[in-house]
Coordinates of C-alpha atoms in Angstrom, one line a residue:
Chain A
X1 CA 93.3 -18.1 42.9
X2 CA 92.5 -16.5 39.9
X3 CA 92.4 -17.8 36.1
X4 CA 95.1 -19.5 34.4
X5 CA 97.1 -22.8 35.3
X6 CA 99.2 -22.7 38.7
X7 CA 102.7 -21.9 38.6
X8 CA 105.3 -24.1 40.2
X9 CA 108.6 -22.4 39.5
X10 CA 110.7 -24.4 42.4
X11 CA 109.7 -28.6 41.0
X12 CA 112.1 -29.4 43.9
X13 CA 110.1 -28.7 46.8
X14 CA 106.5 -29.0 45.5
X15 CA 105.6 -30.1 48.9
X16 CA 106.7 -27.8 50.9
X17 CA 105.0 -25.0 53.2
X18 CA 106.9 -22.2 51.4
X19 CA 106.2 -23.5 48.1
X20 CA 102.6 -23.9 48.7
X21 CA 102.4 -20.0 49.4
X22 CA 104.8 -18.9 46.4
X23 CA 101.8 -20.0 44.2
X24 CA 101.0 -17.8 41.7
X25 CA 98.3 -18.1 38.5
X26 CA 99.3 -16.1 35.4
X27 CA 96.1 -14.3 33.9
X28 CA 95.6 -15.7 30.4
X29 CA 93.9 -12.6 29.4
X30 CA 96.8 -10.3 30.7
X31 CA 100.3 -12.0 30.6
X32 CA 102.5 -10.9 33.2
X33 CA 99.7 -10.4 35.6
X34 CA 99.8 -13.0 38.1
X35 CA 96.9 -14.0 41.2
X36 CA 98.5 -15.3 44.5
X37 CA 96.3 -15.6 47.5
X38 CA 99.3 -14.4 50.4
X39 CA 99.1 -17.0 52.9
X40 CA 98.2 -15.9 56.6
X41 CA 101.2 -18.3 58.5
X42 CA 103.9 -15.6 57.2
X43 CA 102.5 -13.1 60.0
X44 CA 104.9 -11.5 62.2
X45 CA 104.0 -8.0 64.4
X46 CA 100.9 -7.7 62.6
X47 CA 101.5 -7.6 58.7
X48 CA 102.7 -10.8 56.3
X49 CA 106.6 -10.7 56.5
X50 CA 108.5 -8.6 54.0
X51 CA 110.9 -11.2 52.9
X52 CA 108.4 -13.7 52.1
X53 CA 106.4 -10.9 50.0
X54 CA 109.6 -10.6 48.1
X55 CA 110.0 -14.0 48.1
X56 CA 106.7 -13.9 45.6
X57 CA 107.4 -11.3 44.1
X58 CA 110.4 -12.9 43.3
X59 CA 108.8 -16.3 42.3
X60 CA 106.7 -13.9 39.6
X61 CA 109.9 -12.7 37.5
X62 CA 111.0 -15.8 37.8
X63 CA 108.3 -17.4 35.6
X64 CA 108.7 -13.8 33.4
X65 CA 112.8 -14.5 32.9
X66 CA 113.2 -18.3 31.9
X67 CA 116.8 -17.3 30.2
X68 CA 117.8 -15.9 33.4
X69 CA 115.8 -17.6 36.9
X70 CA 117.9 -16.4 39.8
X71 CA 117.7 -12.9 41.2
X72 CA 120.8 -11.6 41.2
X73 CA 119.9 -8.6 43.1
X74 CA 116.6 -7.0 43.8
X75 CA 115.5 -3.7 46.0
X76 CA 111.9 -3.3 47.2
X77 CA 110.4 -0.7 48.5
X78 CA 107.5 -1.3 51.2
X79 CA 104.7 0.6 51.1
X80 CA 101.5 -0.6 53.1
X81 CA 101.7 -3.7 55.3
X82 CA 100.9 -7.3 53.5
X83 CA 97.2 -9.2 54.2
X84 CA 96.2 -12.7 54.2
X85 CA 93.8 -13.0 50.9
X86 CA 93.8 -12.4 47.3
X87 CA 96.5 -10.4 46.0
X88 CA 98.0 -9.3 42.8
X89 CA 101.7 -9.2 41.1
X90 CA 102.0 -7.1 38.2
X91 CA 105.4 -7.9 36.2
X92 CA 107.3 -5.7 33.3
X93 CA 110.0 -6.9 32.2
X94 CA 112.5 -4.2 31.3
X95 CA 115.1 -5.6 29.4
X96 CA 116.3 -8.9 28.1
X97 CA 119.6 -8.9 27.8
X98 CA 122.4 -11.5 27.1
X99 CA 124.0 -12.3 31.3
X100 CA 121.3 -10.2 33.1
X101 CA 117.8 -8.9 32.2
X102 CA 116.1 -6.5 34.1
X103 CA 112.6 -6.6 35.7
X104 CA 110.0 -4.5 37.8
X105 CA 106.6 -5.9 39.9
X106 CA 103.9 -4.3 42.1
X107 CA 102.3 -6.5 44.6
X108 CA 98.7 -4.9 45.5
X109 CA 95.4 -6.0 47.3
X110 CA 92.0 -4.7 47.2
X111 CA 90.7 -2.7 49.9
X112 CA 87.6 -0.8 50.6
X113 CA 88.6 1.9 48.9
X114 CA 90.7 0.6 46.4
X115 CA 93.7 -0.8 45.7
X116 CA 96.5 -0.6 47.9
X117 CA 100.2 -1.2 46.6
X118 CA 102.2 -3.3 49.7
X119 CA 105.1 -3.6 47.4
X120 CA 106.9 -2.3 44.8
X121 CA 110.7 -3.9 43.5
X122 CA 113.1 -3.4 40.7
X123 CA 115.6 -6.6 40.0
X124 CA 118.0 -7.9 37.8
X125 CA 118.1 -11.6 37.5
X126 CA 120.7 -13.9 35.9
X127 CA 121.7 -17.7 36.0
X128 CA 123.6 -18.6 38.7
X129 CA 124.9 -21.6 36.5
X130 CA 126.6 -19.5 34.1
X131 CA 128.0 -17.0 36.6
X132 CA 131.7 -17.1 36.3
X133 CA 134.5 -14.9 37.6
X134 CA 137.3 -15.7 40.1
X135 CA 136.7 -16.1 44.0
X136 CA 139.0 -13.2 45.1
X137 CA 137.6 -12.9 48.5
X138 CA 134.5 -13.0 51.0
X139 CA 135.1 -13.0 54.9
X140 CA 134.7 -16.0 56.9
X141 CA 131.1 -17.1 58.4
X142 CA 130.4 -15.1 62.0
X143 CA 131.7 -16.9 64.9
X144 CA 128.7 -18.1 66.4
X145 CA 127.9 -21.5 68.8
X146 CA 126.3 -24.6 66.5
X147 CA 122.8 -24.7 65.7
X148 CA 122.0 -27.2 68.7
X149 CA 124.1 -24.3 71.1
X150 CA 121.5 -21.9 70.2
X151 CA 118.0 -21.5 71.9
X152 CA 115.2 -21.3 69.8
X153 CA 113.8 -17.7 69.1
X154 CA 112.2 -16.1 72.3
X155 CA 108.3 -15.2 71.7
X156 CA 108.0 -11.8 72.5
X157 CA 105.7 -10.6 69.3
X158 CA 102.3 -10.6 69.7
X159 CA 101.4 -12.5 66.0
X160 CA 104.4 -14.6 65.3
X161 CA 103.2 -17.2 62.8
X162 CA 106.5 -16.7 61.4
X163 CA 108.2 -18.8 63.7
X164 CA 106.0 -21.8 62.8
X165 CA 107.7 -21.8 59.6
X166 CA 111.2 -21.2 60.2
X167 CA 113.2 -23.1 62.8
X168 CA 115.2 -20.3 64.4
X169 CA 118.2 -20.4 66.6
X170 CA 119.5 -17.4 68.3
X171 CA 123.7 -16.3 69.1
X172 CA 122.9 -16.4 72.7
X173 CA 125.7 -13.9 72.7
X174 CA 122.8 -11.5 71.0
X175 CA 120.2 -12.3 73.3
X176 CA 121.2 -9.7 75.6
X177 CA 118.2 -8.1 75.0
X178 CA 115.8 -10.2 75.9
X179 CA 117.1 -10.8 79.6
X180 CA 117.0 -6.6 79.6
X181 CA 120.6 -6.2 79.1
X182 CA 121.0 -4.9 75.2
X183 CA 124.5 -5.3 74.2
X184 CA 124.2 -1.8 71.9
X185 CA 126.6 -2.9 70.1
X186 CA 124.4 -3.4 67.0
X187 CA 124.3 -6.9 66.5
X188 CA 121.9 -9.8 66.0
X189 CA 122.8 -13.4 64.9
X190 CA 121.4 -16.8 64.3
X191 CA 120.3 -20.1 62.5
X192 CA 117.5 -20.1 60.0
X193 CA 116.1 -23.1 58.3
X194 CA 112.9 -24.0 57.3
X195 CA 110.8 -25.7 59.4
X196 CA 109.5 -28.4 57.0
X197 CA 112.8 -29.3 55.9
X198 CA 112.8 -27.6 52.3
X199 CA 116.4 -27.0 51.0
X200 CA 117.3 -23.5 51.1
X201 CA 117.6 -21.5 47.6
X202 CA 117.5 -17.5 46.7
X203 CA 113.9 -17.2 47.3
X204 CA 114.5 -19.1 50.6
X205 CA 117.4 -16.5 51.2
X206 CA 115.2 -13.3 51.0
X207 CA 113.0 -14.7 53.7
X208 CA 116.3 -15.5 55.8
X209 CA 118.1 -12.5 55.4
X210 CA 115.3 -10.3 57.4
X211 CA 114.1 -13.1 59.6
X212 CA 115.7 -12.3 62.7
X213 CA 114.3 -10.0 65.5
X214 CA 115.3 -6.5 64.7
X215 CA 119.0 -5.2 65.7
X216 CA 116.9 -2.2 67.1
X217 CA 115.9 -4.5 70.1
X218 CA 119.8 -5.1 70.6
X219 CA 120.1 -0.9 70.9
X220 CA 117.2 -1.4 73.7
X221 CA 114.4 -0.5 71.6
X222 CA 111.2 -1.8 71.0
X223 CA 108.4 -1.3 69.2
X224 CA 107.5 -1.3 65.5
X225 CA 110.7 -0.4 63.0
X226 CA 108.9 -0.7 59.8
X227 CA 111.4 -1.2 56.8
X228 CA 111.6 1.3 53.9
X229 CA 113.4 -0.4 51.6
X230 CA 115.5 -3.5 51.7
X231 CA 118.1 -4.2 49.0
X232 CA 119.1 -7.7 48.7
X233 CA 122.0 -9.5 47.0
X234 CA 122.1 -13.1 46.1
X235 CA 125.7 -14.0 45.5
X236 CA 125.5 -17.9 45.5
X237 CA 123.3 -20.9 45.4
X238 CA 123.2 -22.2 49.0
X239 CA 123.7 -26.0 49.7
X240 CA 121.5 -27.9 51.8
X241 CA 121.4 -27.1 55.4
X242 CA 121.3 -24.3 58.2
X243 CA 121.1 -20.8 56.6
X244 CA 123.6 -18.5 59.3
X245 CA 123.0 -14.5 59.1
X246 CA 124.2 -12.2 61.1
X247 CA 122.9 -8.3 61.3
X248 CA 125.2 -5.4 62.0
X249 CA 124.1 -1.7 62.2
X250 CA 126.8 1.6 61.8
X251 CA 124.2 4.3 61.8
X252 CA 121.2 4.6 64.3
X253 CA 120.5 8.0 64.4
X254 CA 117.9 10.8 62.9
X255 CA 115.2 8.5 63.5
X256 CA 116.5 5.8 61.1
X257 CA 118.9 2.9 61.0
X258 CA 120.4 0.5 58.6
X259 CA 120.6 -3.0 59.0
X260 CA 123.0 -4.9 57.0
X261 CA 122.4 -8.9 56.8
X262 CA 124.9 -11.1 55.7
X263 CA 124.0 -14.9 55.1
X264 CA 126.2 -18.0 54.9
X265 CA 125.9 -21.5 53.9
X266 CA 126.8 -24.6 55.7
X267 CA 129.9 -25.3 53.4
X268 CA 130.7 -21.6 54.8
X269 CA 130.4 -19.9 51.6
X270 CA 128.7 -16.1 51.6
X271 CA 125.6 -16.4 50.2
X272 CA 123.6 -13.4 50.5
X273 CA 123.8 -9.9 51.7
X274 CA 121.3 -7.3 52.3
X275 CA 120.9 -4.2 53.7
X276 CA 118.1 -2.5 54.8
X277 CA 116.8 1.0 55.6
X278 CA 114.3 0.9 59.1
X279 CA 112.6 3.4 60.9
X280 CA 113.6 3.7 64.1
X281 CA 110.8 2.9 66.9
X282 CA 109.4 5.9 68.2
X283 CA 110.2 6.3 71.9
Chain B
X1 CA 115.5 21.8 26.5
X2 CA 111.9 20.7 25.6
X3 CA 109.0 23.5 26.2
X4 CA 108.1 24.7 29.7
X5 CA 109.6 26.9 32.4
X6 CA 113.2 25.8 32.9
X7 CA 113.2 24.3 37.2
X8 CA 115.7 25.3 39.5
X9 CA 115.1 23.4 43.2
X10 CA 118.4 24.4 44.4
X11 CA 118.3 27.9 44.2
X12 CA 120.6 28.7 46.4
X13 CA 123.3 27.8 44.2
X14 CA 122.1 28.5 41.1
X15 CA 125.3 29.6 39.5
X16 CA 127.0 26.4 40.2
X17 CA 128.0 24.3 37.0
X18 CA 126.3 21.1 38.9
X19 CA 123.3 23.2 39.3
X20 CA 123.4 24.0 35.8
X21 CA 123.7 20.0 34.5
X22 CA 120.9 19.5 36.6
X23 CA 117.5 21.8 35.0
X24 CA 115.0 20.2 33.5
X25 CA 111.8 21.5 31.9
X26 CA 108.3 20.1 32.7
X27 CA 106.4 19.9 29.9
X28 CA 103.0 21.5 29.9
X29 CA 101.1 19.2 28.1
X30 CA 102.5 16.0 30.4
X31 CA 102.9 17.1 33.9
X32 CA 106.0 14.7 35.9
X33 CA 107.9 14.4 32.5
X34 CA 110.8 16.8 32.0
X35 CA 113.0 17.7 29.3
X36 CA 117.1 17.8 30.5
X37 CA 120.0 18.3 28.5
X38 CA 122.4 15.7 29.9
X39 CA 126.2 17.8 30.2
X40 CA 129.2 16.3 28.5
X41 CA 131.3 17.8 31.4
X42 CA 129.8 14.0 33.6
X43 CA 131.8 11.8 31.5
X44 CA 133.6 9.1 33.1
X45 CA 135.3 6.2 31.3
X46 CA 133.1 6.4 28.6
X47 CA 129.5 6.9 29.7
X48 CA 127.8 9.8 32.0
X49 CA 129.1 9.5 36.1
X50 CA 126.1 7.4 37.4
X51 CA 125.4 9.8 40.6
X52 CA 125.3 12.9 38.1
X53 CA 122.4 10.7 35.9
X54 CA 120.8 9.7 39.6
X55 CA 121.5 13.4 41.0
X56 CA 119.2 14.5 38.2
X57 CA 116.6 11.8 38.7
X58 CA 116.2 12.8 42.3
X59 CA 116.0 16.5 41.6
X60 CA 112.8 15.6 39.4
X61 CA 111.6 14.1 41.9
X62 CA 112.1 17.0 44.5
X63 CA 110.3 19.0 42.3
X64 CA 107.2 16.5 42.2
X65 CA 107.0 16.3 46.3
X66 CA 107.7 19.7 47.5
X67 CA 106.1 18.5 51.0
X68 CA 109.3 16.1 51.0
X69 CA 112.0 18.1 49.3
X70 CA 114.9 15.2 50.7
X71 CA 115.4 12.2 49.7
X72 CA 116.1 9.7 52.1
X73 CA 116.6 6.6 50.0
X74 CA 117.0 5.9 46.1
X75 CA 117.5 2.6 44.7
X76 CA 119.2 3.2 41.0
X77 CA 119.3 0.5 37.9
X78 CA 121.8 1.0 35.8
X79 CA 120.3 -0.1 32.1
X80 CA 122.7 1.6 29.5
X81 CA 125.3 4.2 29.6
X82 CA 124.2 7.7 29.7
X83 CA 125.3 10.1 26.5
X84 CA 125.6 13.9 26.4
X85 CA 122.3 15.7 24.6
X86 CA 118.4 15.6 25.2
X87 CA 117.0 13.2 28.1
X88 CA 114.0 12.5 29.1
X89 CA 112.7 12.3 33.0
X90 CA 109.6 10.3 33.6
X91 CA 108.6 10.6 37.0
X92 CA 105.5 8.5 39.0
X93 CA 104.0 9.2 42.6
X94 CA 103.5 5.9 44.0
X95 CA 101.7 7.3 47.6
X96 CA 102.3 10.6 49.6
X97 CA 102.3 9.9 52.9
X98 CA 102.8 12.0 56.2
X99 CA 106.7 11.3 57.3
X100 CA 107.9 10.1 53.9
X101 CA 106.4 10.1 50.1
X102 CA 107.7 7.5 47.6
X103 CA 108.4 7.8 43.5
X104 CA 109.6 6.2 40.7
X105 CA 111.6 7.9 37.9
X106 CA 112.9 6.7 34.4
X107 CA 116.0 8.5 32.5
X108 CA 115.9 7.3 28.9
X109 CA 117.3 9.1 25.8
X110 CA 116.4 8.8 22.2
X111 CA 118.6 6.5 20.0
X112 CA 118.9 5.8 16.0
X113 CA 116.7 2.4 16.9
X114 CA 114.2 4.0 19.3
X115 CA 114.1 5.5 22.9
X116 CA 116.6 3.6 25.3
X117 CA 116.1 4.0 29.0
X118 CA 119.0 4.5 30.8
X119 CA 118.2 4.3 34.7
X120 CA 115.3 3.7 36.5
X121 CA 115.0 4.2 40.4
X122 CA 113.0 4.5 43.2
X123 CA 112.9 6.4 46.2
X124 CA 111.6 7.4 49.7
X125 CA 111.7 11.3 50.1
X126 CA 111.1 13.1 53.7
X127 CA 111.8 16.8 55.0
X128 CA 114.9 16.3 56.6
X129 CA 114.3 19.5 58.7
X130 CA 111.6 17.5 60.2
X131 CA 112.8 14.4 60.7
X132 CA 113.3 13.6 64.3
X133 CA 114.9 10.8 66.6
X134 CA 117.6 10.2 68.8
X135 CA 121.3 10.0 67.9
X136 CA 122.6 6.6 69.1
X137 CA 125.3 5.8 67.3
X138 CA 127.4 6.2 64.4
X139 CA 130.8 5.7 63.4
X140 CA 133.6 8.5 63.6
X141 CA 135.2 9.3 60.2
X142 CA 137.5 7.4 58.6
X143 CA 141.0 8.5 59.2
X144 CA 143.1 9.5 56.5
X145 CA 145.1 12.4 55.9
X146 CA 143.6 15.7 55.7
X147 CA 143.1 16.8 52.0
X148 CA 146.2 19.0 51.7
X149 CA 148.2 15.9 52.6
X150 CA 146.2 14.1 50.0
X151 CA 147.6 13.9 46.5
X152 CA 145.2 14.6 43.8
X153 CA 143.0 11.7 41.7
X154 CA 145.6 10.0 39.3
X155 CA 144.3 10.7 36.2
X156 CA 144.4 7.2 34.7
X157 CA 140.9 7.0 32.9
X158 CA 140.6 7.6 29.1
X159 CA 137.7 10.5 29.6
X160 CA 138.0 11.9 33.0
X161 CA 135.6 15.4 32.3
X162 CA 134.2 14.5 36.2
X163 CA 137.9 15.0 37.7
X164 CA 137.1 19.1 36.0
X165 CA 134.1 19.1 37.9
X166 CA 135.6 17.8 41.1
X167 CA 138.3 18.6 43.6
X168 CA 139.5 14.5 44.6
X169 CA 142.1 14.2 47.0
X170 CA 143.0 10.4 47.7
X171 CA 143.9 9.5 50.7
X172 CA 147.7 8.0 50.0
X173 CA 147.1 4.7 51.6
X174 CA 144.2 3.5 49.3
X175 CA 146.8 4.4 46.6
X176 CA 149.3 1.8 45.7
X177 CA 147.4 -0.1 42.8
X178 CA 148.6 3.0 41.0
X179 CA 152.0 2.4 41.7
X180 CA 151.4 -1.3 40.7
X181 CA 151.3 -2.4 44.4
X182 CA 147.3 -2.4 45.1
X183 CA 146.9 -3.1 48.8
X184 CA 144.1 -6.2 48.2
X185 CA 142.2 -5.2 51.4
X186 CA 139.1 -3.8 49.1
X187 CA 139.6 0.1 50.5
X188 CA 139.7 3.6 48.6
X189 CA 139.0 6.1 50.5
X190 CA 139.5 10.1 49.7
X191 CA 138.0 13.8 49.7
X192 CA 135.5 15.1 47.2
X193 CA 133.8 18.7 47.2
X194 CA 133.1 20.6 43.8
X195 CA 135.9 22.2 42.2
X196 CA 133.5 25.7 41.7
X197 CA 133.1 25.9 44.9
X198 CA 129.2 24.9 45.5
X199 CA 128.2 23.6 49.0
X200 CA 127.6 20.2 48.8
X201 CA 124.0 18.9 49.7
X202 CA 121.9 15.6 49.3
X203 CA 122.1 16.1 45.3
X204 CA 125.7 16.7 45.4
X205 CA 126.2 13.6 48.2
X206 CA 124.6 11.3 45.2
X207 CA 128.3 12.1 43.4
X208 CA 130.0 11.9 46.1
X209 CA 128.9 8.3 46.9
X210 CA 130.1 7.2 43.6
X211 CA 133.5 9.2 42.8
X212 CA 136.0 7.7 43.7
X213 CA 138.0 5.1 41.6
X214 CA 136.8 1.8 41.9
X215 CA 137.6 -0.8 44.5
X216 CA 138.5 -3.3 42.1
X217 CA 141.3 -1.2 41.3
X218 CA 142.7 -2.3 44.9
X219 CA 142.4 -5.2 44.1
X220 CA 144.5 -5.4 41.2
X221 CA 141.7 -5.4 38.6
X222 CA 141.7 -3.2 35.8
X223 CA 138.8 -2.5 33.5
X224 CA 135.6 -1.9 32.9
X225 CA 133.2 -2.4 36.3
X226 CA 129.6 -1.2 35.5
X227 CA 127.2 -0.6 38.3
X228 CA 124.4 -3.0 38.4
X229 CA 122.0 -1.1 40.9
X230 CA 122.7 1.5 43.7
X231 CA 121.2 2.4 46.6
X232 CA 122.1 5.1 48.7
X233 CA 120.8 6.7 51.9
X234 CA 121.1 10.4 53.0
X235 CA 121.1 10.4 56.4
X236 CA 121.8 14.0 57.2
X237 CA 122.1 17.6 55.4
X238 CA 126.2 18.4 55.4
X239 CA 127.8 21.4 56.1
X240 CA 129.9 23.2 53.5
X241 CA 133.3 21.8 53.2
X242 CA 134.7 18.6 52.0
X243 CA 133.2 15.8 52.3
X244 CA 135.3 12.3 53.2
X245 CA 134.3 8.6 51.4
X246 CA 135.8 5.6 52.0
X247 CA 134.5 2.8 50.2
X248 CA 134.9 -0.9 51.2
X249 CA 134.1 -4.1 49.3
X250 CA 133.6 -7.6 51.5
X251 CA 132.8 -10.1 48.6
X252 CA 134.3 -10.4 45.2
X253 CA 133.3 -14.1 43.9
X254 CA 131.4 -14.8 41.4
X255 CA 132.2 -12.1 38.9
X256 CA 130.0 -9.7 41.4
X257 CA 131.5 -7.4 44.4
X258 CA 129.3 -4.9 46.5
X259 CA 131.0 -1.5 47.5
X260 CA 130.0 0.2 50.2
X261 CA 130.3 4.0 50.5
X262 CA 130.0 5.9 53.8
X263 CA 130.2 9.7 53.6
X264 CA 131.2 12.1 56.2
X265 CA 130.8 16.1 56.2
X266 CA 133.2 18.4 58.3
X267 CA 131.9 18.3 61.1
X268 CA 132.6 14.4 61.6
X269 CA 128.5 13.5 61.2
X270 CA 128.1 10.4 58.7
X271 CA 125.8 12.2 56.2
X272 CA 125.4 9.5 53.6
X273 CA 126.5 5.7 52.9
X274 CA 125.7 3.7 49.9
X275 CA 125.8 -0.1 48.9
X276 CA 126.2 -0.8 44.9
X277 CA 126.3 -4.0 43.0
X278 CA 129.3 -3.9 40.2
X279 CA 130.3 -6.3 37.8
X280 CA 133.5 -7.3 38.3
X281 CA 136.1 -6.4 35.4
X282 CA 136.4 -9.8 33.0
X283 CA 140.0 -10.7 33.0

């Protein structure tokens, strides 16, 4: 870690895993410049997870934003795959304003020849508390069997560190493709909690909404289907409990897809939503 | 406009009144900045249409990466509302790569109390005449009535310049909140092309994705709905003709609702869909 005293911008869950690795040190010489050292158990298919990357990144404009902590939507774009190490989140904050301000952040890391940008997001952050406005509707959660119905996510990734963190349970209804039998329907569903017991919240969320296996492998593809860019909305604070997403995909076709994620609490409420754009695997 | 050789990236249309809202100048002196004159003939319930403002953006951008004239993906924030007169477009490289290159671009315009920035956004560009990959699936339009049985936009806005610059047939079923009977299903669907005539393309799809009248309007709310952010994905060139949009919304709680665009060209191919964040109308 570099200079400055060490963030802790989620006093809930100080203990936790997550936590731990959402540590960031604000440079006392340049404010808004933050250290984090990206820990190495967020690997999955051979680069740190995109949603936990956002998940710092997030924790950074957190800290910039105290009038307005919860990211109310954020879209990052992903450049060059995340390392374990040292790493570096540059903040600007764009505008203040009076129910949302506006915010931008790099993440980078040194490599031989320089810095290398992994990520690069644009947000607007608000507070959840003072969020009004009438419930007018939000579909119901997707049918799938309880938590203790679904098996645990099938291995099949080479580096999968990932799955030490989260406890995952798969819609065996969407499990078609690993038995070799793809449904190609474009679906993909399942449980997501983590695995230390820390209460879900947004940042939580962004890991959760692109934590399942690909909806590529449902079409009968595999291989790597790197994500472009990944918008994600964060409608509601969760309550404690199993995190349910499902993914749906409409479009597979010029050597692209998009994959929509939709996320729901335990009480059943819509929490968060994403969608993101993925290169198809290259056959 | 600002010094420098007047641009025109879409030169095969060149006499098109869309073609001429979007020119910009490069300045000599600071390459990837560019002088516009933002038209008054984009207005739209008191501020410039938001796809015209990110229509521009992205033909800066074009101009930046002519080894990836297309873009594939731009995320838009909407800061403040654009006005007619001088704009400026700052535009940043983040990385060229082989497939796809990625920018960022600022629209900001000077007020009595200093420069405000109206929209900032980032993007993946490609060459979409190289982009490969299998069709797998996508959806088939969505039916409505072809444009002659379509009646033409309800002109119910205050300023409405955009319905001059566009031909809007709306497909009669998404059209009972005008009669005071709004269907509460979260649907609008319709056919857009340019009223001059001009073929419509990836710049032109950026309008499309955002013309027709909100969804809140189907669900009985009137009012102002600003665009929070924006993203939308082009996933194939049209062909001339109309183009059909349907939009759909899934969540409206919390004083938030996403709308979701998808964009079809005349030959049935989905060639665009889009997922913005709106504010729902205080009532």
């Amino acid at each position: 870690m570099g200079p400055g005293a060490a963030l802790s911008m989620t006093e809930t869950h100080v203990d936790s895993e997550f936590d731990r690795a959402l540590r960031l040190a604000e440079r006392s010489c340049t404010p808004g410049v933050y250290d984090a050292d990206l820990d190495d158990g967020w690997f999955i298919g051979g680069a740190l997870h995109g949603g936990y990357l956002m998940a710092l990144c997030a924790n950074a404009l957190r800290h910039r934003l105290p009038d307005h902590p919860d990211p109310l939507t954020i879209s990052a774009f992903f450049l060059s795959g995340g390392r374990p190490g040292p790493a570096t989140v540059t903040t600007e904050v764009i505008r203040r304003g009076r129910s949302l301000s506006h915010a931008a952040v790099r993440l980078s890391q040194q490599e031989d020849d320089g810095r290398v940008e992994r990520l690069r997001a644009t947000a607007a952050f608000h507070d959840q508390d003072a969020a009004g406005g009438a419930f007018v509707c939000s579909p119901p959660p997707a049918p799938m069997p309880p938590p203790d119905d679904c098996p645990p996510m099938p291995r099949h990734l080479d580096r999968t560190d990932l799955f030490d963190r989260l406890d995952f349970r798969v819609d065996p209804s969407t499990l078609g493709w690993h038995a070799g039998e793809p449904s190609r329907q474009g679906r993909m569903g399942g449980w997501v909690r983590m695995a230390d017991g820390r209460d879900p919240d947004p940042l939580m969320l962004l890991v959760a909404l692109d934590a399942l296996p690909p909806v590529t492998l449902d079409f009968g593809l595999d291989g790597y289907a790197p994500t472009i860019e990944l918008t994600a909305h964060l409608r509601a604070r969760p309550v404690p409990g199993w995190i349910r997403v499902q993914h749906t995909t409409r479009v597979l076709a010029g050597g692209y897809l998009e994959e929509d994620a939709e996320a729901w609490d335990e009480s059943g409420r819509l929490v968060a939503q994403s969608r993101q754009l993925v290169r198809a695997p290259r056959t």
